[in-house]
CSV table of C-alpha atoms in Angstrom, one decimal:
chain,number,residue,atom,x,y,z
A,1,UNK,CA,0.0,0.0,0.0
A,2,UNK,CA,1.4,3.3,-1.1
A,3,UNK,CA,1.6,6.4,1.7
A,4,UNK,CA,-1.0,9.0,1.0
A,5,UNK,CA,0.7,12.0,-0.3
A,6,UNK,CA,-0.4,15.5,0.6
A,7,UNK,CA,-1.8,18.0,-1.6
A,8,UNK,CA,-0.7,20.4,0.9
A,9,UNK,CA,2.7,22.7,0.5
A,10,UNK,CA,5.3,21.9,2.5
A,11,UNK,CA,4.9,25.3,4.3
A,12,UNK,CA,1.0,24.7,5.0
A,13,UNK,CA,1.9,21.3,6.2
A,14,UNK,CA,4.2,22.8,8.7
A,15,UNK,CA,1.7,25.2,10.0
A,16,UNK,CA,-0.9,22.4,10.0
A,17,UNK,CA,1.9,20.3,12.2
A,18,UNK,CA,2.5,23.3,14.7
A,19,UNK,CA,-1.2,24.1,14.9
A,20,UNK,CA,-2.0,20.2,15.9
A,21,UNK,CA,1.0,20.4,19.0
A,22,UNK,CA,-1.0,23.7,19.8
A,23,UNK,CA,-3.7,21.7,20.5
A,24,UNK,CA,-1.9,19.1,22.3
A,25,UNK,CA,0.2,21.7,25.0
A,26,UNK,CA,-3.1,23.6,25.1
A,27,UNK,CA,-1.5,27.1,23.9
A,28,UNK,CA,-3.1,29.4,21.5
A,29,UNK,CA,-0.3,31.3,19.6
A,30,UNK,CA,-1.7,34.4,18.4
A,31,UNK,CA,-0.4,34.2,14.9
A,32,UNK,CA,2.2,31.5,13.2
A,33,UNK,CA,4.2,32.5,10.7
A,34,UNK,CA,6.8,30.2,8.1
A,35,UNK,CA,8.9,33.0,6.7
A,36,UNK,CA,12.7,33.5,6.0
A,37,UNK,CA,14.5,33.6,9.5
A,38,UNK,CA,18.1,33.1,8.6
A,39,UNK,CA,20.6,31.8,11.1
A,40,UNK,CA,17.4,29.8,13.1
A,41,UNK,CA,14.4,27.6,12.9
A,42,UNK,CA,11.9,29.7,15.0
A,43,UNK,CA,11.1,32.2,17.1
A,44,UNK,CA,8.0,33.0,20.0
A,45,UNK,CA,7.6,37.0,20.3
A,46,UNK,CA,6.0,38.3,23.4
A,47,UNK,CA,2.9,39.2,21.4
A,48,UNK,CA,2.3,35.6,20.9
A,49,UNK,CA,3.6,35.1,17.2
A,50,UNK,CA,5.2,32.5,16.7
A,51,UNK,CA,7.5,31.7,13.5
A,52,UNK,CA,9.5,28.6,11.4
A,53,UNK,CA,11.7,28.4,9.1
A,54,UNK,CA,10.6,28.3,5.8
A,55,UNK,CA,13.6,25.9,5.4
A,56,UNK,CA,12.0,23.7,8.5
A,57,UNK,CA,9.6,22.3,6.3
A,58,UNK,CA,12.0,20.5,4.3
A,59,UNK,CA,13.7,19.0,8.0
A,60,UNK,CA,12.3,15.6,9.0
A,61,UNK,CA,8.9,15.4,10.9
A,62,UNK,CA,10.6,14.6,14.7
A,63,UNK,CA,13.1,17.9,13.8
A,64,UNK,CA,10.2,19.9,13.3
A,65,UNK,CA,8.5,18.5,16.6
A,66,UNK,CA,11.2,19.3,18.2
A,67,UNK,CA,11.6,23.1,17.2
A,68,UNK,CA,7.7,23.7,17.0
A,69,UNK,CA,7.3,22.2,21.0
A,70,UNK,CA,9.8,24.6,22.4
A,71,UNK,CA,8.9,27.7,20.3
A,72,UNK,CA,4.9,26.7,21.3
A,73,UNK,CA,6.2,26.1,24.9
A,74,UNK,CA,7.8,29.6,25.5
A,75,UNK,CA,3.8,30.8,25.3
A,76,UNK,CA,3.7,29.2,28.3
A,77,UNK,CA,7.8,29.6,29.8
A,78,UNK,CA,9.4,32.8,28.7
A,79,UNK,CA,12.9,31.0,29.6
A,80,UNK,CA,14.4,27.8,29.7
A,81,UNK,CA,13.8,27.3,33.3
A,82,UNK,CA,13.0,23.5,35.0
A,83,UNK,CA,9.3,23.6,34.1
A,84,UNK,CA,10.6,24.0,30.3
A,85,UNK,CA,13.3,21.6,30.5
A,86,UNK,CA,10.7,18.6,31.9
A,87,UNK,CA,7.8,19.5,29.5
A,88,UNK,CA,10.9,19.5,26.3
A,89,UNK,CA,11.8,15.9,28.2
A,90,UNK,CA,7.7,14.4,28.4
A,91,UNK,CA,7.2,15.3,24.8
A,92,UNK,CA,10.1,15.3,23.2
A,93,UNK,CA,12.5,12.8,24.9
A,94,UNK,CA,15.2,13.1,22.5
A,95,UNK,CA,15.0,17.0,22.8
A,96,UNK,CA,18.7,17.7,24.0
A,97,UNK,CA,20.8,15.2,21.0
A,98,UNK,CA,18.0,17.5,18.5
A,99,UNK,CA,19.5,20.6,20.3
A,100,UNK,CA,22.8,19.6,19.8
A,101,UNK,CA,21.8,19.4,16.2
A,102,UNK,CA,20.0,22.6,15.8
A,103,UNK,CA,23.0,24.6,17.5
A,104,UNK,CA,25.5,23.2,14.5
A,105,UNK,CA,23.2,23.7,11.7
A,106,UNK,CA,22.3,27.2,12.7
A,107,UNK,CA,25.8,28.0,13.0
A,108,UNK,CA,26.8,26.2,9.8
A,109,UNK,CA,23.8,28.2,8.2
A,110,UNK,CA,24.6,31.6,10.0
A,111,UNK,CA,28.6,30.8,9.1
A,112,UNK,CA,27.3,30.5,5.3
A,113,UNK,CA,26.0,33.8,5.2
A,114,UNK,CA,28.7,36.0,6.7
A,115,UNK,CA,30.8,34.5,3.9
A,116,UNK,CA,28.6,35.4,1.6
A,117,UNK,CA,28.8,38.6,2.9
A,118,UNK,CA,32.7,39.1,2.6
């Protein structure tokens, strides 16, 4: 049996996927946004709009989780305090080694455009 294919974007599915872990933590982000955000995945402003990466969609689906639960959980924890830490652990358990790998590609991607800049 073949896997169903969506006749969605790649940017609409994102925003379908971040809008579905809404849901799930209970949060209600005023506004999500998939634009150009060079150097990182996302971002949570103090207004409650929260933004991806249009280059996120193209990430696998348990990357994504990863940076859509902590961008959706600062709605609820401005900082990376205890209470964020343990929710990151309950729903994303591999959280930390997906850190780990969102620190080097950011930096790889942020290292790529100052050398375009020179």
């Amino acid at each position: 049996m073949r896997a169903k294919r969506s006749s969605l974007y790649p940017e609409q599915q994102l925003r379908r996927r971040a809008m579905g872990w809404a849901v799930k933590l209970k949060v209600s982000p005023e506004k999500v946004l998939i634009e150009r955000l060079p150097g990182k995945w996302g971002s949570c402003a103090p207004d409650g709009v929260v933004s991806f990466a249009e280059d996120l969609a193209k990430e696998a689906e348990e990357f994504q989780d990863y940076v859509i639960v902590h961008e959706l959980l600062h709605l609820r924890y401005r900082d990376h305090g205890k209470q964020f830490k343990a929710m990151m652990t309950a729903l994303v358990p591999n959280w930390l080694e997906l850190d780990r790998r969102s620190k080097h590609a950011t930096e790889s991607v942020a290292q790529a455009g100052r050398e375009l800049e020179d």
